[in-house]
């Protein structure tokens, strides 16, 4: 039985993007179901799968995992050769800490720079809290690249779970033309060059849904 990943709109759902891109880059096969976040029966359908009624949800036979970082950890255990965490114990600890910080923090950035794949690249001035979040993320990326990124273009060399956790941030920085350091910019270009990135983007652009709460230019809906 194949893995089944239930996700929200590809245009808006940053949490869905995280396990999706991890599985794609790692070559882990799965089926997917997209449910719009504003669907009238969204909560009913997702709650029926198990968990808290939010996406993403990974179904593996009788196993149901309903949270992005937990899904990544499940994949690490099920596919130990996929390389989602670094092999070196120090690098692995650092990657887990960075991923956990991303999971738990940066509330201002999430609110002010909503993920919106279809929005054309257009500068948005940063609030003070968002600017602080951007600076911290830039520092994380620089430290990971400097200490552990020598054997590849990603945070710990090869693409892994930490990159998957930060992938929606790459979207946000790109979409809103956020100024970053040279190292962070090179890292963003590496993520955006992944075939999986283009696959998600193309699917998002075919979606019909518009969620006003995630359109920072509302009532304008900017589209490429």
Short mmCIF file of N, CA and C in Angstrom, two decimals, residues 10-11 118 198-209:
data_model
loop_
_atom_site.label_atom_id
_atom_site.label_comp_id
_atom_site.label_asym_id
_atom_site.label_seq_id
_atom_site.Cartn_x
_atom_site.Cartn_y
_atom_site.Cartn_z
N UNK A 10 -2.17 24.19 -2.82
CA UNK A 10 -0.74 24.34 -3.07
C UNK A 10 -0.34 25.81 -3.16
N UNK A 11 -1.29 26.67 -3.47
CA UNK A 11 -0.96 28.09 -3.52
C UNK A 11 -0.67 28.66 -2.13
N UNK A 118 1.10 32.07 -6.39
CA UNK A 118 0.66 32.71 -7.64
C UNK A 118 0.87 34.22 -7.66
N UNK A 198 9.31 23.37 -9.11
CA UNK A 198 8.56 23.74 -10.31
C UNK A 198 7.26 22.96 -10.42
N UNK A 199 7.28 21.70 -10.00
CA UNK A 199 6.06 20.88 -10.05
C UNK A 199 4.99 21.46 -9.13
N UNK A 200 5.38 21.84 -7.92
CA UNK A 200 4.43 22.44 -6.98
C UNK A 200 3.91 23.77 -7.52
N UNK A 201 4.82 24.60 -8.02
CA UNK A 201 4.43 25.91 -8.56
C UNK A 201 3.43 25.77 -9.70
N UNK A 202 3.69 24.86 -10.63
CA UNK A 202 2.80 24.70 -11.77
C UNK A 202 1.43 24.21 -11.35
N UNK A 203 1.38 23.31 -10.37
CA UNK A 203 0.10 22.83 -9.87
C UNK A 203 -0.65 23.95 -9.15
N UNK A 204 0.07 24.76 -8.38
CA UNK A 204 -0.56 25.87 -7.66
C UNK A 204 -1.20 26.84 -8.64
N UNK A 205 -0.55 27.08 -9.75
CA UNK A 205 -1.06 28.05 -10.72
C UNK A 205 -2.31 27.55 -11.43
N UNK A 206 -2.58 26.27 -11.34
CA UNK A 206 -3.80 25.72 -11.95
C UNK A 206 -4.98 25.71 -10.99
N UNK A 207 -4.76 26.05 -9.74
CA UNK A 207 -5.83 25.99 -8.75
C UNK A 207 -6.80 27.16 -8.92
N UNK A 208 -8.10 26.92 -8.71
CA UNK A 208 -9.09 27.98 -8.90
C UNK A 208 -9.39 28.80 -7.65
N UNK A 209 -8.90 28.38 -6.49
CA UNK A 209 -9.34 28.95 -5.23
C UNK A 209 -8.64 30.26 -4.90
#
